[in-house]
PDB file of C-alpha atoms in Angstrom:
ATOM      1  CA  UNK A  19      55.158 -97.730-113.308  1.00 57.00           C
ATOM      2  CA  UNK A  20      53.985 -97.104-109.617  1.00 62.00           C
ATOM      3  CA  UNK A  21      50.645 -95.231-111.069  1.00 65.00           C
ATOM      4  CA  UNK A  22      49.367 -95.064-107.334  1.00 65.00           C
ATOM      5  CA  UNK A  23      52.840 -93.016-105.885  1.00 70.00           C
ATOM      6  CA  UNK A  24      53.646 -91.256-109.607  1.00 67.00           C
ATOM      7  CA  UNK A  25      56.453 -93.612-109.049  1.00 70.00           C
ATOM      8  CA  UNK A  26      59.131 -94.659-111.485  1.00 73.00           C
ATOM      9  CA  UNK A  27      60.893 -97.391-110.070  1.00 62.00           C
ATOM     10  CA  UNK A  28      63.882-100.158-111.611  1.00 70.00           C
ATOM     11  CA  UNK A  29      62.404-103.280-111.420  1.00 67.00           C
ATOM     12  CA  UNK A  30      66.061-104.813-113.765  1.00 66.00           C
ATOM     13  CA  UNK A  31      68.698-103.199-114.434  1.00 69.00           C
ATOM     14  CA  UNK A  32      72.241-103.844-115.780  1.00 68.00           C
ATOM     15  CA  UNK A  33      75.600-102.633-116.280  1.00 70.00           C
ATOM     16  CA  UNK A  34      77.772-101.684-113.839  1.00 67.00           C
ATOM     17  CA  UNK A  35      75.777 -99.878-111.741  1.00 64.00           C
ATOM     18  CA  UNK A  36      72.886-102.051-111.812  1.00 64.00           C
ATOM     19  CA  UNK A  37      72.957-103.028-108.478  1.00 66.00           C
ATOM     20  CA  UNK A  38      72.516 -99.267-107.234  1.00 64.00           C
ATOM     21  CA  UNK A  39      69.836 -98.311-108.844  1.00 66.00           C
ATOM     22  CA  UNK A  40      67.460-101.249-108.211  1.00 62.00           C
ATOM     23  CA  UNK A  41      67.099 -99.429-105.243  1.00 61.00           C
ATOM     24  CA  UNK A  42      66.175 -95.876-106.502  1.00 68.00           C
ATOM     25  CA  UNK A  43      62.136 -94.382-107.221  1.00 71.00           C
ATOM     26  CA  UNK A  44      61.569 -91.362-109.275  1.00 73.00           C
ATOM     27  CA  UNK A  45      58.974 -89.781-109.852  1.00 73.00           C
ATOM     28  CA  UNK A  46      57.304 -89.642-113.157  1.00 73.00           C
ATOM     29  CA  UNK A  47      57.452 -85.414-112.779  1.00 72.00           C
ATOM     30  CA  UNK A  48      61.192 -85.406-113.363  1.00 75.00           C
ATOM     31  CA  UNK A  49      64.188 -86.946-115.744  1.00 82.00           C
ATOM     32  CA  UNK A  50      63.600 -88.332-118.697  1.00 85.00           C
ATOM     33  CA  UNK A  51      62.015 -90.820-117.842  1.00 81.00           C
ATOM     34  CA  UNK A  52      59.609 -89.653-116.411  1.00 82.00           C
ATOM     35  CA  UNK A  53      59.093 -87.280-119.127  1.00 83.00           C
ATOM     36  CA  UNK A  54      58.328 -90.957-121.909  1.00 85.00           C
ATOM     37  CA  UNK A  55      56.348 -92.426-119.457  1.00 84.00           C
ATOM     38  CA  UNK A  56      53.682 -89.454-119.276  1.00 83.00           C
ATOM     39  CA  UNK A  57      53.705 -89.028-122.207  1.00 84.00           C
ATOM     40  CA  UNK A  58      54.143 -92.429-124.184  1.00 84.00           C
ATOM     41  CA  UNK A  59      56.373 -90.649-126.789  1.00 87.00           C
ATOM     42  CA  UNK A  60      60.404 -92.473-126.706  1.00 88.00           C
ATOM     43  CA  UNK A  61      63.158 -90.334-126.720  1.00 88.00           C
ATOM     44  CA  UNK A  62      66.670 -91.195-128.305  1.00 89.00           C
ATOM     45  CA  UNK A  63      69.635 -88.308-128.136  1.00 87.00           C
ATOM     46  CA  UNK A  64      72.655 -88.273-128.149  1.00 88.00           C
ATOM     47  CA  UNK A  65      73.471 -86.348-125.265  1.00 87.00           C
ATOM     48  CA  UNK A  66      71.128 -86.446-122.881  1.00 85.00           C
ATOM     49  CA  UNK A  67      72.370 -84.068-120.433  1.00 86.00           C
ATOM     50  CA  UNK A  68      71.081 -81.100-124.166  1.00 84.00           C
ATOM     51  CA  UNK A  69      67.669 -82.718-123.110  1.00 86.00           C
ATOM     52  CA  UNK A  70      65.372 -80.552-120.767  1.00 84.00           C
ATOM     53  CA  UNK A  71      64.168 -82.996-119.256  1.00 84.00           C
ATOM     54  CA  UNK A  72      67.895 -84.574-117.755  1.00 85.00           C
ATOM     55  CA  UNK A  73      68.039 -84.982-114.586  1.00 81.00           C
ATOM     56  CA  UNK A  74      71.859 -84.943-113.196  1.00 81.00           C
ATOM     57  CA  UNK A  75      70.631 -86.223-109.498  1.00 79.00           C
ATOM     58  CA  UNK A  76      70.763 -89.683-110.009  1.00 78.00           C
ATOM     59  CA  UNK A  77      74.897 -89.690-112.030  1.00 78.00           C
ATOM     60  CA  UNK A  78      75.550 -87.593-108.841  1.00 79.00           C
ATOM     61  CA  UNK A  79      73.677 -90.215-106.883  1.00 79.00           C
ATOM     62  CA  UNK A  80      75.211 -93.049-108.351  1.00 77.00           C
ATOM     63  CA  UNK A  81      78.521 -91.873-110.204  1.00 79.00           C
ATOM     64  CA  UNK A  82      77.645 -93.397-113.698  1.00 80.00           C
ATOM     65  CA  UNK A  83      77.752 -90.445-116.322  1.00 81.00           C
ATOM     66  CA  UNK A  84      74.710 -90.513-118.809  1.00 81.00           C
ATOM     67  CA  UNK A  85      75.651 -89.907-122.653  1.00 87.00           C
ATOM     68  CA  UNK A  86      73.899 -91.334-124.827  1.00 88.00           C
ATOM     69  CA  UNK A  87      70.126 -92.245-124.030  1.00 87.00           C
ATOM     70  CA  UNK A  88      67.019 -93.937-126.097  1.00 90.00           C
ATOM     71  CA  UNK A  89      63.792 -94.510-123.306  1.00 89.00           C
ATOM     72  CA  UNK A  90      60.903 -96.012-124.724  1.00 89.00           C
ATOM     73  CA  UNK A  91      57.490 -97.254-123.370  1.00 88.00           C
ATOM     74  CA  UNK A  92      56.208-100.281-122.728  1.00 85.00           C
ATOM     75  CA  UNK A  93      52.476-100.133-123.161  1.00 82.00           C
ATOM     76  CA  UNK A  94      49.680-101.999-123.644  1.00 78.00           C
ATOM     77  CA  UNK A  95      46.082-101.346-125.009  1.00 75.00           C
ATOM     78  CA  UNK A  96      46.801 -97.768-124.554  1.00 76.00           C
ATOM     79  CA  UNK A  97      48.723 -97.840-121.322  1.00 78.00           C
ATOM     80  CA  UNK A  98      52.303 -97.245-120.410  1.00 80.00           C
ATOM     81  CA  UNK A  99      53.653-100.158-118.496  1.00 82.00           C
ATOM     82  CA  UNK A 100      56.815 -98.837-117.863  1.00 84.00           C
ATOM     83  CA  UNK A 101      59.250 -97.362-119.430  1.00 85.00           C
ATOM     84  CA  UNK A 102      62.567 -99.387-121.604  1.00 84.00           C
ATOM     85  CA  UNK A 103      65.926 -97.184-121.228  1.00 84.00           C
ATOM     86  CA  UNK A 104      69.475 -98.314-123.009  1.00 86.00           C
ATOM     87  CA  UNK A 105      72.443 -95.846-122.019  1.00 84.00           C
ATOM     88  CA  UNK A 106      75.871 -95.055-122.733  1.00 86.00           C
ATOM     89  CA  UNK A 107      75.938 -96.847-126.467  1.00 86.00           C
ATOM     90  CA  UNK A 108      79.273 -98.744-127.204  1.00 85.00           C
ATOM     91  CA  UNK A 109      81.273 -98.938-130.016  1.00 81.00           C
ATOM     92  CA  UNK A 110      80.778 -96.302-133.158  1.00 81.00           C
ATOM     93  CA  UNK A 111      78.711 -94.369-133.531  1.00 80.00           C
ATOM     94  CA  UNK A 112      79.021 -94.111-130.113  1.00 83.00           C
ATOM     95  CA  UNK A 113      74.349 -92.968-130.206  1.00 85.00           C
ATOM     96  CA  UNK A 114      71.362 -94.758-130.975  1.00 89.00           C
ATOM     97  CA  UNK A 115      71.090 -95.647-134.412  1.00 88.00           C
ATOM     98  CA  UNK A 116      67.201 -95.740-135.735  1.00 90.00           C
ATOM     99  CA  UNK A 117      68.327-100.175-136.205  1.00 89.00           C
ATOM    100  CA  UNK A 118      68.263-100.207-132.458  1.00 88.00           C
ATOM    101  CA  UNK A 119      64.996 -97.602-131.845  1.00 87.00           C
ATOM    102  CA  UNK A 120      63.382-100.895-134.247  1.00 90.00           C
ATOM    103  CA  UNK A 121      65.292-103.758-132.195  1.00 89.00           C
ATOM    104  CA  UNK A 122      64.665-102.152-128.523  1.00 86.00           C
ATOM    105  CA  UNK A 123      60.765-101.769-130.219  1.00 86.00           C
ATOM    106  CA  UNK A 124      60.884-105.521-130.522  1.00 88.00           C
ATOM    107  CA  UNK A 125      62.075-106.096-127.234  1.00 86.00           C
ATOM    108  CA  UNK A 126      59.271-103.955-125.866  1.00 83.00           C
ATOM    109  CA  UNK A 127      56.786-105.069-127.823  1.00 83.00           C
ATOM    110  CA  UNK A 128      57.843-108.580-125.873  1.00 84.00           C
ATOM    111  CA  UNK A 129      58.478-106.937-122.416  1.00 83.00           C
ATOM    112  CA  UNK A 130      54.656-105.390-122.953  1.00 82.00           C
ATOM    113  CA  UNK A 131      52.513-108.310-124.030  1.00 84.00           C
ATOM    114  CA  UNK A 132      54.461-110.384-120.523  1.00 85.00           C
ATOM    115  CA  UNK A 133      53.948-107.759-118.575  1.00 81.00           C
ATOM    116  CA  UNK A 134      50.586-107.814-119.148  1.00 81.00           C
ATOM    117  CA  UNK A 135      50.043-111.272-118.603  1.00 84.00           C
ATOM    118  CA  UNK A 136      51.544-111.469-114.994  1.00 84.00           C
ATOM    119  CA  UNK A 137      49.270-108.398-114.121  1.00 80.00           C
ATOM    120  CA  UNK A 138      46.239-110.779-115.663  1.00 84.00           C
ATOM    121  CA  UNK A 139      47.317-113.539-113.399  1.00 85.00           C
ATOM    122  CA  UNK A 140      47.599-111.691-110.850  1.00 84.00           C
ATOM    123  CA  UNK A 141      45.130-109.932-110.583  1.00 84.00           C
ATOM    124  CA  UNK A 142      43.611-113.136-111.698  1.00 85.00           C
ATOM    125  CA  UNK A 143      45.259-115.053-108.388  1.00 86.00           C
ATOM    126  CA  UNK A 144      43.329-112.452-106.132  1.00 85.00           C
ATOM    127  CA  UNK A 145      40.033-112.315-107.358  1.00 87.00           C
ATOM    128  CA  UNK A 146      40.742-116.346-106.795  1.00 86.00           C
ATOM    129  CA  UNK A 147      42.205-115.188-103.053  1.00 86.00           C
ATOM    130  CA  UNK A 148      38.782-113.153-102.635  1.00 85.00           C
ATOM    131  CA  UNK A 149      36.368-115.275-103.964  1.00 86.00           C
ATOM    132  CA  UNK A 150      38.089-118.408-101.763  1.00 85.00           C
ATOM    133  CA  UNK A 151      37.445-116.221 -99.345  1.00 85.00           C
ATOM    134  CA  UNK A 152      34.202-115.859 -99.635  1.00 83.00           C
ATOM    135  CA  UNK A 153      33.212-119.123-100.209  1.00 81.00           C
ATOM    136  CA  UNK A 154      34.714-120.002 -96.683  1.00 80.00           C
ATOM    137  CA  UNK A 155      32.740-117.836 -95.227  1.00 79.00           C
ATOM    138  CA  UNK A 156      29.726-119.057 -96.763  1.00 77.00           C
ATOM    139  CA  UNK A 157      29.866-122.349 -95.116  1.00 76.00           C
ATOM    140  CA  UNK A 158      31.505-121.150 -92.029  1.00 75.00           C
ATOM    141  CA  UNK A 159      27.578-119.025 -92.038  1.00 74.00           C
ATOM    142  CA  UNK A 160      25.915-122.614 -93.491  1.00 75.00           C
ATOM    143  CA  UNK A 161      28.028-124.895 -90.936  1.00 68.00           C
ATOM    144  CA  UNK A 162      26.287-122.051 -87.794  1.00 69.00           C
ATOM    145  CA  UNK A 163      23.284-122.526 -89.392  1.00 72.00           C
ATOM    146  CA  UNK A 164      23.155-126.194 -89.536  1.00 70.00           C
ATOM    147  CA  UNK A 165      24.795-126.247 -86.347  1.00 66.00           C
ATOM    148  CA  UNK A 166      21.853-124.128 -84.145  1.00 69.00           C
ATOM    149  CA  UNK A 167      19.559-126.765 -86.282  1.00 70.00           C
ATOM    150  CA  UNK A 168      21.623-129.460 -85.044  1.00 65.00           C
ATOM    151  CA  UNK A 169      21.457-128.123 -81.929  1.00 67.00           C
ATOM    152  CA  UNK A 170      17.473-128.334 -81.312  1.00 70.00           C
ATOM    153  CA  UNK A 171      16.846-131.714 -82.889  1.00 68.00           C
ATOM    154  CA  UNK A 172      19.901-132.740 -80.032  1.00 66.00           C
ATOM    155  CA  UNK A 173      17.605-131.329 -76.855  1.00 68.00           C
ATOM    156  CA  UNK A 174      14.696-131.978 -78.942  1.00 67.00           C
ATOM    157  CA  UNK A 175      15.906-135.664 -78.685  1.00 67.00           C
ATOM    158  CA  UNK A 176      17.769-135.381 -75.703  1.00 68.00           C
ATOM    159  CA  UNK A 177      14.426-134.487 -73.754  1.00 69.00           C
ATOM    160  CA  UNK A 178      12.944-138.153 -74.667  1.00 68.00           C
ATOM    161  CA  UNK A 179      16.046-140.144 -72.879  1.00 70.00           C
ATOM    162  CA  UNK A 180      16.087-138.211 -70.252  1.00 72.00           C
ATOM    163  CA  UNK A 181      12.212-138.226 -69.886  1.00 71.00           C
ATOM    164  CA  UNK A 182      12.289-141.548 -69.313  1.00 69.00           C
ATOM    165  CA  UNK A 183      15.344-141.999 -67.136  1.00 72.00           C
ATOM    166  CA  UNK A 184      13.261-139.111 -65.113  1.00 72.00           C
ATOM    167  CA  UNK A 185      10.299-141.587 -64.557  1.00 71.00           C
ATOM    168  CA  UNK A 186      11.712-144.788 -64.023  1.00 70.00           C
ATOM    169  CA  UNK A 187      14.382-143.276 -61.390  1.00 74.00           C
ATOM    170  CA  UNK A 188      11.256-141.407 -59.478  1.00 72.00           C
ATOM    171  CA  UNK A 189       9.130-145.083 -59.984  1.00 70.00           C
ATOM    172  CA  UNK A 190      11.887-147.096 -58.458  1.00 70.00           C
ATOM    173  CA  UNK A 191      12.124-145.192 -55.774  1.00 70.00           C
ATOM    174  CA  UNK A 192       8.160-144.372 -54.960  1.00 65.00           C
ATOM    175  CA  UNK A 193       6.827-147.210 -55.528  1.00 64.00           C
ATOM    176  CA  UNK A 194       6.521-150.742 -54.032  1.00 67.00           C
ATOM    177  CA  UNK A 195       7.292-152.758 -57.178  1.00 70.00           C
ATOM    178  CA  UNK A 196       8.569-156.150 -57.742  1.00 76.00           C
ATOM    179  CA  UNK A 197      11.981-157.490 -57.805  1.00 78.00           C
ATOM    180  CA  UNK A 198      11.414-157.879 -61.256  1.00 79.00           C
ATOM    181  CA  UNK A 199       9.567-155.011 -62.646  1.00 76.00           C
ATOM    182  CA  UNK A 200      12.724-152.888 -60.731  1.00 76.00           C
ATOM    183  CA  UNK A 201      15.459-154.920 -62.858  1.00 78.00           C
ATOM    184  CA  UNK A 202      13.421-153.754 -66.364  1.00 76.00           C
ATOM    185  CA  UNK A 203      13.489-150.662 -65.733  1.00 73.00           C
ATOM    186  CA  UNK A 204      17.293-150.946 -64.454  1.00 78.00           C
ATOM    187  CA  UNK A 205      17.723-152.409 -67.843  1.00 78.00           C
ATOM    188  CA  UNK A 206      15.813-149.905 -69.611  1.00 77.00           C
ATOM    189  CA  UNK A 207      17.492-146.641 -67.964  1.00 77.00           C
ATOM    190  CA  UNK A 208      20.140-148.045 -68.662  1.00 80.00           C
ATOM    191  CA  UNK A 209      19.491-148.405 -72.416  1.00 78.00           C
ATOM    192  CA  UNK A 210      18.495-144.905 -72.127  1.00 75.00           C
ATOM    193  CA  UNK A 211      21.640-143.375 -70.508  1.00 79.00           C
ATOM    194  CA  UNK A 212      24.114-145.597 -73.399  1.00 79.00           C
ATOM    195  CA  UNK A 213      20.941-143.598 -75.785  1.00 76.00           C
ATOM    196  CA  UNK A 214      22.353-140.510 -74.122  1.00 76.00           C
ATOM    197  CA  UNK A 215      26.492-141.168 -74.285  1.00 78.00           C
ATOM    198  CA  UNK A 216      26.053-142.563 -77.966  1.00 75.00           C
ATOM    199  CA  UNK A 217      24.726-139.077 -78.945  1.00 74.00           C
ATOM    200  CA  UNK A 218      26.795-137.024 -77.667  1.00 75.00           C
ATOM    201  CA  UNK A 219      29.679-138.610 -78.698  1.00 75.00           C
ATOM    202  CA  UNK A 220      27.373-137.656 -82.381  1.00 73.00           C
ATOM    203  CA  UNK A 221      27.596-134.092 -81.097  1.00 70.00           C
ATOM    204  CA  UNK A 222      31.628-134.062 -80.891  1.00 71.00           C
ATOM    205  CA  UNK A 223      31.206-135.950 -85.032  1.00 71.00           C
ATOM    206  CA  UNK A 224      29.970-133.146 -85.516  1.00 68.00           C
ATOM    207  CA  UNK A 225      31.605-130.873 -84.752  1.00 66.00           C
ATOM    208  CA  UNK A 226      34.720-132.008 -86.104  1.00 68.00           C
ATOM    209  CA  UNK A 227      32.966-132.974 -89.572  1.00 65.00           C
ATOM    210  CA  UNK A 228      32.801-136.273 -89.050  1.00 65.00           C
ATOM    211  CA  UNK A 229      28.491-137.912 -89.627  1.00 63.00           C
ATOM    212  CA  UNK A 230      28.423-141.040 -90.723  1.00 68.00           C
ATOM    213  CA  UNK A 231      24.917-143.084 -90.226  1.00 68.00           C
ATOM    214  CA  UNK A 232      25.400-146.786 -88.426  1.00 71.00           C
ATOM    215  CA  UNK A 233      23.018-148.836 -90.325  1.00 77.00           C
ATOM    216  CA  UNK A 234      21.909-152.451 -89.010  1.00 79.00           C
ATOM    217  CA  UNK A 235      19.456-155.231 -90.042  1.00 82.00           C
ATOM    218  CA  UNK A 236      17.123-154.241 -87.463  1.00 77.00           C
ATOM    219  CA  UNK A 237      13.414-155.378 -86.760  1.00 78.00           C
ATOM    220  CA  UNK A 238      10.824-152.614 -86.359  1.00 76.00           C
ATOM    221  CA  UNK A 239       8.669-155.110 -84.486  1.00 77.00           C
ATOM    222  CA  UNK A 240      11.155-154.755 -81.903  1.00 76.00           C
ATOM    223  CA  UNK A 241      12.055-150.955 -81.932  1.00 75.00           C
ATOM    224  CA  UNK A 242       7.702-149.922 -81.908  1.00 79.00           C
ATOM    225  CA  UNK A 243       8.119-152.758 -79.237  1.00 78.00           C
ATOM    226  CA  UNK A 244      11.195-151.163 -76.963  1.00 76.00           C
ATOM    227  CA  UNK A 245       9.107-147.340 -77.517  1.00 75.00           C
ATOM    228  CA  UNK A 246       5.832-148.982 -76.183  1.00 78.00           C
ATOM    229  CA  UNK A 247       7.889-149.516 -72.783  1.00 75.00           C
ATOM    230  CA  UNK A 248       8.460-146.208 -72.774  1.00 70.00           C
ATOM    231  CA  UNK A 249       5.861-144.922 -72.716  1.00 75.00           C
ATOM    232  CA  UNK A 250       3.991-148.006 -70.760  1.00 75.00           C
ATOM    233  CA  UNK A 251       4.787-146.026 -67.433  1.00 72.00           C
ATOM    234  CA  UNK A 252       3.152-142.966 -68.745  1.00 73.00           C
ATOM    235  CA  UNK A 253       0.040-144.448 -70.507  1.00 77.00           C
ATOM    236  CA  UNK A 254       0.005-146.316 -67.355  1.00 78.00           C
ATOM    237  CA  UNK A 255      -0.543-143.646 -65.297  1.00 77.00           C
ATOM    238  CA  UNK A 256      -2.864-142.142 -67.641  1.00 81.00           C
ATOM    239  CA  UNK A 257      -5.471-145.762 -67.602  1.00 84.00           C
ATOM    240  CA  UNK A 258      -4.674-146.152 -71.048  1.00 85.00           C
ATOM    241  CA  UNK A 259      -3.957-148.854 -72.878  1.00 85.00           C
ATOM    242  CA  UNK A 260      -1.850-149.672 -75.421  1.00 81.00           C
ATOM    243  CA  UNK A 261      -2.482-152.561 -77.887  1.00 83.00           C
ATOM    244  CA  UNK A 262      -0.004-153.642 -80.254  1.00 80.00           C
ATOM    245  CA  UNK A 263      -0.678-154.854 -83.385  1.00 79.00           C
ATOM    246  CA  UNK A 264       3.248-155.667 -84.695  1.00 73.00           C
ATOM    247  CA  UNK A 265       3.812-157.360 -88.426  1.00 74.00           C
ATOM    248  CA  UNK A 266       6.801-156.816 -89.860  1.00 72.00           C
ATOM    249  CA  UNK A 267       8.746-159.988 -89.346  1.00 70.00           C
ATOM    250  CA  UNK A 268      12.012-158.898 -92.172  1.00 76.00           C
ATOM    251  CA  UNK A 269      14.336-156.167 -90.438  1.00 80.00           C
ATOM    252  CA  UNK A 270      15.447-153.093 -91.931  1.00 78.00           C
ATOM    253  CA  UNK A 271      18.427-150.713 -92.430  1.00 81.00           C
ATOM    254  CA  UNK A 272      17.849-148.553 -89.394  1.00 74.00           C
ATOM    255  CA  UNK A 273      20.180-146.413 -86.950  1.00 71.00           C
ATOM    256  CA  UNK A 274      18.361-147.168 -84.214  1.00 66.00           C
ATOM    257  CA  UNK A 275      20.467-144.283 -82.151  1.00 61.00           C
ATOM    258  CA  UNK A 276      18.356-141.546 -85.049  1.00 60.00           C
TER     259      UNK A 276
END
């Protein structure tokens, strides 16, 4: 039963005209099947043509001759799910008996349970799809937020080495420096450029969802000394003397690029 369109359609049909009727849709306002679907009451007639709700259009469309009809609603929890119909009983007495009604009622009950379970499964599958789509949207939203925070951090981190490179290049080009000082600053510039390259690789990895920490034992004294080396030109220009007192001989696990 298609309650939205107020129609009945044949989900399963057997017999000489079974394949033909599968393509037919019937209004619930017409015919014996529609009457059973609307009222929820069974119909058992020896000659369908004598029933006031009989619709001969199906016989005309298929070439089938309808005689005896037994139709029962398949219902669950007070709701009609479908209609089960058998026609033209073979053998004596040629129509459907009370025993046939009892047998069809058992079949209808089992069919109702199966249909109800199938619809429940379909509803659960639909809810699961909706939940999964909502989760994917939430993950995407969180990811976009994380990208924004990560981009902000990257911009902040990029400014440091870029400023150092600019400062050292200006010092090399505008100040009289000894070859040793030029070599020292050049190595520092190369180191900063290498760090920028690694940071760029981190951005690409993050875009692919591949964030990894590359930790290794690093002497903390060396890290502090390298930072002091980067700050030295600016501190010298401001006539600030920086004194280091380092006392951390044991290496600690660090990702030097972070």
